[in-house]
XYZ file of C-alpha atoms in Angstrom:
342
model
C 73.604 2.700 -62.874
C 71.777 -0.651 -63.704
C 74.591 -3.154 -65.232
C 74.475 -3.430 -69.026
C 73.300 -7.425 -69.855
C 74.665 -9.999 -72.277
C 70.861 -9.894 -73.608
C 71.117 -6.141 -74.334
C 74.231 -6.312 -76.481
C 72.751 -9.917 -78.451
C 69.715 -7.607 -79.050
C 72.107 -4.383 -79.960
C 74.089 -6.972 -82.428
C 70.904 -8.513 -84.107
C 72.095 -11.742 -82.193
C 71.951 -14.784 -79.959
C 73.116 -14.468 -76.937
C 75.188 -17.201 -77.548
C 76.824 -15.617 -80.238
C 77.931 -12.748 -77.887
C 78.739 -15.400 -75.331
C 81.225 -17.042 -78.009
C 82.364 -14.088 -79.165
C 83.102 -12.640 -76.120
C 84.713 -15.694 -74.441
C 87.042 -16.141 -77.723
C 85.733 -19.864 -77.765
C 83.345 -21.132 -80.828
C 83.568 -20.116 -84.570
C 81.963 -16.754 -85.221
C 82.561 -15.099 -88.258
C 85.003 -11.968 -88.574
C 81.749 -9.853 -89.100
C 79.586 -10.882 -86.618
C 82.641 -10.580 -83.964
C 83.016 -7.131 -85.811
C 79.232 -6.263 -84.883
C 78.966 -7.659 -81.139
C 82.052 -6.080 -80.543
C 81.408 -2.642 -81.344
C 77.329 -3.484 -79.798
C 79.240 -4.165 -76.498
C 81.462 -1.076 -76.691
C 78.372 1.043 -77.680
C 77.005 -0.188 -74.609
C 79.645 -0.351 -71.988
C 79.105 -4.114 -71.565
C 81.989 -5.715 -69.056
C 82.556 -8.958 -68.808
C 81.983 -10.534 -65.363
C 84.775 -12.051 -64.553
C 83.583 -13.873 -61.417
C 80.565 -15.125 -62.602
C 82.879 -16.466 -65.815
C 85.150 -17.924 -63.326
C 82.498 -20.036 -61.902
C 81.094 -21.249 -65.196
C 84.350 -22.067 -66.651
C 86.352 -23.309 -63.366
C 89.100 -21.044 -64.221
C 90.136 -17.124 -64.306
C 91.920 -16.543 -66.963
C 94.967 -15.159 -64.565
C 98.180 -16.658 -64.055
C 100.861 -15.773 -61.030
C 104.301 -15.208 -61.414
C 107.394 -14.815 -58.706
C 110.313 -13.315 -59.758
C 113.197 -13.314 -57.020
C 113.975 -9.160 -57.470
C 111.966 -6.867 -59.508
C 114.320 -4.388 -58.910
C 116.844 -6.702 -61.374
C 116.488 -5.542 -64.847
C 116.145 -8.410 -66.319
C 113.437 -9.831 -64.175
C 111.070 -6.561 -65.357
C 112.108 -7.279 -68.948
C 111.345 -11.187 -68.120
C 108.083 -10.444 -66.746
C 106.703 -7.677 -69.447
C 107.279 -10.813 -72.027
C 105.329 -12.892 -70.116
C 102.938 -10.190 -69.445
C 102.552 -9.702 -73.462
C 102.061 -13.620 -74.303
C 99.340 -13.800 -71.804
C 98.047 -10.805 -73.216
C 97.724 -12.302 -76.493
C 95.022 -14.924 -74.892
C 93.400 -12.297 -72.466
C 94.459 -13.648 -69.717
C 96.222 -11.336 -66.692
C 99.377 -11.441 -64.933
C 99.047 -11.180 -60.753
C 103.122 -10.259 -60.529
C 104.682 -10.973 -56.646
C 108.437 -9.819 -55.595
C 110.153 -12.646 -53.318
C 113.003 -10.544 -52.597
C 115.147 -13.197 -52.757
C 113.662 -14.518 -49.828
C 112.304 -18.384 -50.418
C 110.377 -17.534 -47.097
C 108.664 -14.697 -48.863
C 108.531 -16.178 -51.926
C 107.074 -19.497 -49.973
C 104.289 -17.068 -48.687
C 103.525 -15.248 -52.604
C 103.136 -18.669 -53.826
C 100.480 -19.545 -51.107
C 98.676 -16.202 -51.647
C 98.316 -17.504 -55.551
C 97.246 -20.388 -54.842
C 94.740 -18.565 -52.627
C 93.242 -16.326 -55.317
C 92.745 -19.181 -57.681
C 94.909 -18.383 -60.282
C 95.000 -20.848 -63.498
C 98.693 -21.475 -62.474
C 102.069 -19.943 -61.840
C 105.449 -19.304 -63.427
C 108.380 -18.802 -60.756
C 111.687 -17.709 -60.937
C 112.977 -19.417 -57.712
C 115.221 -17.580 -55.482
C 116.897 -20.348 -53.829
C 118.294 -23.571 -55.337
C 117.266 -25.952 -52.884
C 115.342 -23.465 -50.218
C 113.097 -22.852 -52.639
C 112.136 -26.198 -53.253
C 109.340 -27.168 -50.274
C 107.329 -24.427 -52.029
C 107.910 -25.227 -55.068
C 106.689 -28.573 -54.840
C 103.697 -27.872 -52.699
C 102.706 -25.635 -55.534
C 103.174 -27.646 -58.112
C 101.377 -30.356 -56.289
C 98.533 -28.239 -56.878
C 98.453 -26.635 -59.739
C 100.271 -25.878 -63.098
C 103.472 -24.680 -62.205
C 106.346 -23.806 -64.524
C 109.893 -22.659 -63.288
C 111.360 -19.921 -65.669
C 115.213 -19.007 -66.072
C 115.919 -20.627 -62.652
C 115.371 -23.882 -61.132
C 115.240 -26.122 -58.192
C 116.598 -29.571 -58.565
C 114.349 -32.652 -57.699
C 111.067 -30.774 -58.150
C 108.658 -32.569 -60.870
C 107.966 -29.529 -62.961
C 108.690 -28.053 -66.087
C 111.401 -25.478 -67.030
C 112.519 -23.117 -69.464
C 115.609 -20.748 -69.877
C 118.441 -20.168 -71.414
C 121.608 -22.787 -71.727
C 124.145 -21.527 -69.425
C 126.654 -24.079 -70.267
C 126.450 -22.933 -74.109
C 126.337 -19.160 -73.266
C 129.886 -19.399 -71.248
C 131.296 -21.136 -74.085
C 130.796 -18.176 -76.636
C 131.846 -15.958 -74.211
C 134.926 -17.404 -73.371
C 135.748 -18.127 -77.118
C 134.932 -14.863 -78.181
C 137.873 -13.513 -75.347
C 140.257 -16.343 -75.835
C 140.082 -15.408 -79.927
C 140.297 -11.597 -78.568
C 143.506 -12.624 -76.431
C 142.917 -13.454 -72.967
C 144.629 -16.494 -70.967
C 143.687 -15.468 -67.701
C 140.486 -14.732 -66.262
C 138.314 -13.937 -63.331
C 134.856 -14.927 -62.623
C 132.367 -12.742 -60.872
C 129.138 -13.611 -59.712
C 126.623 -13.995 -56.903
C 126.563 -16.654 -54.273
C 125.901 -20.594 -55.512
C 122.994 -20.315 -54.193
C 121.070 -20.513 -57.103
C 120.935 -22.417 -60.744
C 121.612 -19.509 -62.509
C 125.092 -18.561 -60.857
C 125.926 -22.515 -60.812
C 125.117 -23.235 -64.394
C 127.330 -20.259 -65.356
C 130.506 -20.569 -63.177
C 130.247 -24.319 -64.112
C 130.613 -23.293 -68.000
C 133.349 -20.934 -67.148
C 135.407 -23.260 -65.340
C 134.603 -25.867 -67.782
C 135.748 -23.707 -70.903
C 138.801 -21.891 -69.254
C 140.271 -25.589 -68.634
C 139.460 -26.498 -72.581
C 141.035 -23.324 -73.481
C 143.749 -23.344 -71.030
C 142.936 -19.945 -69.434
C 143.952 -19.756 -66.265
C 141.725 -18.932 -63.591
C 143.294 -18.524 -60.011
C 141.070 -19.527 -57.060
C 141.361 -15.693 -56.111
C 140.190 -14.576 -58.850
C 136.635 -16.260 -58.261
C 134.993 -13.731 -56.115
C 131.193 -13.999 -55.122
C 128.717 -11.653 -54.173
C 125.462 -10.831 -55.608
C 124.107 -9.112 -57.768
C 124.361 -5.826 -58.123
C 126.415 -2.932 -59.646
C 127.902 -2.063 -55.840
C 128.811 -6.016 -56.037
C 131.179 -5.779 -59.583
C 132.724 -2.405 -58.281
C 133.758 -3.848 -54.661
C 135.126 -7.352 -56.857
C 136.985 -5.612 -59.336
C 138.810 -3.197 -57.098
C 139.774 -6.017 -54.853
C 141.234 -7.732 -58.485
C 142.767 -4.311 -59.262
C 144.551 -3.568 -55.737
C 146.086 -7.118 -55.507
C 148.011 -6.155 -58.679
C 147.359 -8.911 -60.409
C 144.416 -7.808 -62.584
C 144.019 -10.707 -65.414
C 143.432 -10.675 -68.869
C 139.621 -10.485 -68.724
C 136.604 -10.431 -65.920
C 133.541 -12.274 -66.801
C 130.551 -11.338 -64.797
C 127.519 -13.461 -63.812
C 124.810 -10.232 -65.159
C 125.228 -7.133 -66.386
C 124.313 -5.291 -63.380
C 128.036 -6.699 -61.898
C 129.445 -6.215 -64.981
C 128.565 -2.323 -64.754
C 130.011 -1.987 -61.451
C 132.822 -3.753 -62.602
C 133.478 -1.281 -65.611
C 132.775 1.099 -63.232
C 135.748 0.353 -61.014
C 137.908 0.335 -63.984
C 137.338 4.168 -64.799
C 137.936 4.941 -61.431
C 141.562 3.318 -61.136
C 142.416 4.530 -64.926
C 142.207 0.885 -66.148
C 141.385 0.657 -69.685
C 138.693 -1.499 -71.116
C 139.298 -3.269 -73.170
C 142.832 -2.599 -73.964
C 144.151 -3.684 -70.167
C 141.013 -6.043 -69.204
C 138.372 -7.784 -71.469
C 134.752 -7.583 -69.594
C 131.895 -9.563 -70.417
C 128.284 -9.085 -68.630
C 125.059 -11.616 -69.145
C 121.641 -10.796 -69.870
C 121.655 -7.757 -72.592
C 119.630 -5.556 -69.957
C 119.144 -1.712 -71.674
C 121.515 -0.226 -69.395
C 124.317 -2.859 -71.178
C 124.291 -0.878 -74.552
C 124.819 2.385 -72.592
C 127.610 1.851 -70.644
C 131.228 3.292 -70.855
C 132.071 1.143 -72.544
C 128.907 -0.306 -74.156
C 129.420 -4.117 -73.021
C 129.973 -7.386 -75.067
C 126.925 -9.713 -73.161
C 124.471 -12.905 -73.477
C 121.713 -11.715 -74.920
C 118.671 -14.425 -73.548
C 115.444 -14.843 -75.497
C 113.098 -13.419 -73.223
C 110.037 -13.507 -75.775
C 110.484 -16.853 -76.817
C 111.444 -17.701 -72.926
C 108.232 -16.363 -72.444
C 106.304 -17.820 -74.949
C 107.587 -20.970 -74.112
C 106.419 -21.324 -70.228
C 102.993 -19.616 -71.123
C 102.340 -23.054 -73.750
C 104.069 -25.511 -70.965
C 101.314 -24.088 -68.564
C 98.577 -24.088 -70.536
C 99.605 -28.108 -71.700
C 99.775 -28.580 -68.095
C 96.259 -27.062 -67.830
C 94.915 -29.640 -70.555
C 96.492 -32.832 -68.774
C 95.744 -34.332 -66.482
C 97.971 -34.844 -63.617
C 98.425 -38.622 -64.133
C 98.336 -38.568 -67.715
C 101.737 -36.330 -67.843
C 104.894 -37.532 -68.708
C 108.411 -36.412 -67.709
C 109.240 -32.993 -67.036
C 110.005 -31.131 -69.684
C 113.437 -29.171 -69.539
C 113.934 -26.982 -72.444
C 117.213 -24.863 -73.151
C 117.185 -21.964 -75.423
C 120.067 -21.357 -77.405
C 121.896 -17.610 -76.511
C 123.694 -15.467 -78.327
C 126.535 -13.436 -77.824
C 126.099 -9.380 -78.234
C 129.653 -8.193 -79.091
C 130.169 -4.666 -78.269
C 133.345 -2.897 -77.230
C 133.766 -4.053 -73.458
C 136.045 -6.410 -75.462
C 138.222 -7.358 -77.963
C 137.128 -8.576 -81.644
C 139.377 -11.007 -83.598
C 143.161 -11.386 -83.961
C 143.481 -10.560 -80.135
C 144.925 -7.448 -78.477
C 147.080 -4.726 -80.593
C-alpha cells in the first residue's frame, strides 16, 4: 500500500502544505478550524507522521530516556507514568530502561540512549557516588536531569522531594502522638534518598529528644521481606520502641507485617510511619500514616528543566538548578493522632 503524502492531506484539507506541516508539527499559528480540518483530512486518510525523516529536519526526536533504579518499586512505576503523561502533553515519547540497581547496568542504559538519539534523559541514579562516571559522561552530552535521587559533584539539574522537611513532619506528627523512642529502617547509604532521610531523622529525634539507640538503626533495602526481617529482629530483642520509621512504604509493609505476626499492636504498642504514599500504603492492615511526594509536579518539573536545557546552550547555562518540593504528611491509622497514646 503506497504511503499516504503530506500533499494528499493539504489537498484533502483545502490547504498548503505548510499548513499541514504546522499543524501537524504543533509549531506555527493555525487557527482552531483549520487544525480542526487537517486533522480530521489526515485521519480520513491514514496519514502518519514520519518520524525519521522529522528527526532529520528538526535535529531532534521528540523522545526522551529515563532510568529508574527498580521498576519493580512502586513508586518508580508511579514516578515514571507522571513523567510519561507530561511528555505526553507535548507528543513527545518516553524510551523507559530498568538499572536494577546496578550503576554498571544503569552505566550501559544510559549509553544505549545516548545511542538512539534521544532529546535527553531523566535518571533516577542507583548509586550515590557509583553512579556518578555515567552520569557525568551523559550529561556531558546531552540534557540530563536527575529525578528524586542524586549524585553529588555532577553539574546537572535535580528535582525531588525535601527529605530533610519530610522527616520533620513525620517525627512531629509521632512525638505529638507520644513516642520518645524510635527506630529507623531503611536501605543501605548507598544512595541520596536513604541519606537525606536518616539524616532528618537523626536530626529531628535529637531536637525532640527521642531517643534512638544505635541498634535500633537497622539497614537493608528495600523491600517488604527487608521491614519484616528488621522489625522482628526489634521485636525479639525485647526492646521494641515507641515507634519504627521506615525509609518507603514497601519496608514499612513488611514491617506492619511482622507486627501481626508476633501479636504486636499498631499503633497502640508501636507507631509506624512509611514514605512515598504508594497504593498498596492505603490498603494495608493498618492503612499507614506516610510522605506523600508530588510525583506530577516532580514530573512536570524535570520535563521543563530538560527542555530549558534543550534551549541553552551549554556555555550559556548557569548553576545547576536544585529544586526541593515541599511533602506532605498522609496521616492514617499506622499511628497515633494528637494528645498521644490512651
Amino acid at each position: 500500500m503506497q504511503r499516504v503524502t503530506i500533499a494528499q492531506v493539504a489537498d484533502r484539507a483545502g490547504v498548503s502544505t505548510a499548513t499541514v506541516s504546522r499543524v501537524l508539527s504543533g509549531r506555527g499559528p493555525v487557527s482552531p478550524g483549520v487544525q480542526r480540518k487537517v486533522r480530521r483530512a489526515a485521519e480520513e486518510l491514514g496519514y502518519q507522521v514520519n518520524s525519521i525523516a522529522r528527526a532529520l529536519r528538526n535535529s531532534r526526536t521528540d523522545t526522551v530516556g529515563m532510568v529508574v533504579p527498580s521498576i519493580s518499586n512502586p513508586f518508580f512505576t508511579s514516578l515514571v507514568e507522571s513523567v510519561e503523561h507530561a511528555l505526553g502533553r507535548e507528543g513527545r515519547e518516553l524510551f523507559l530502561c530498568d538499572a536494577r540497581s546496578d550503576p554498571e547496568i544503569e552505566a550501559r542504559r544510559l549509553a544505549s540512549l545516548v545511542a538512539r538519539n534521544v532529546d535527553g534523559i531523566i535518571v533516577s541514579p542507583s548509586h550515590g557516588t557509583l553512579s556518578g562516571p555515567a552520569v557525568q559522561e551523559t550529561a556531558d552530552r546531552l540534557p540530563l536531569v536527575q529525578l528524586d535521587r542524586f549524585v553529588g559533584g555532577t553539574s546537572t539539574d535535580w528535582v525531588g522531594v525535601d527529605d530533610i522537611a519530610a522527616m520533620r513532619l513525620v517525627m512531629d506528627h509521632l512525638h505529638e502522638g507520644g513516642a520518645r523512642s524510635a527506630s529507623f529502617v531503611g536501605s543501605l547509604l548507598t544512595n541520596s534518598s536513604t541519606e537525606q532521610r536518616h539524616a532528618g531523622f537523626q536530626r529531628r529525634a535529637e531536637e525532640l529528644g527521642i531517643g534512638v539507640a544505635p541498634e535500633h538503626v537497622l539497614l537493608g533495602d528495600y523491600s517488604v521481606d527487608w521491614g519484616e526481617t528488621a522489625a522482628a529482629r526489634l521485636i525479639e530483642a525485647g526492646d521494641l520502641p515507641d515507634a519504627i520509621v521506615c525509609a518507603d512504604d514497601l519496608i514499612a509493609l513488611g514491617v506492619t507485617r511482622a507486627c501481626r505476626r508476633y501479636g504486636i499492636d499498631v499503633p497502640s504498642r508501636v507507631q509506624v510511619t512509611g514514605y512515598d504514599n504508594i497504593e498498596f500504603a492505603r490498603l494495608g492492615e493498618p492503612a499507614l500514616t506516610t510522605v506523600d511526594q508530588p510525583r506530577a509536579q516532580i514530573a512536570a518539573e524535570a520535563v521543563r528543566l530538560l527542555d530549558l536545557a534543550s534551549r541553552t546552550a551549554t556555555a550559556e547555562r548557569g548553576p545547576s538548578a536544585h529544586i526541593a518540593l515541599a511533602p506532605a504528611l498522609v496521616v492514617r491509622d499506622s499511628t497515633v493522632s494528637g494528645g498521644g497514646r490512651g
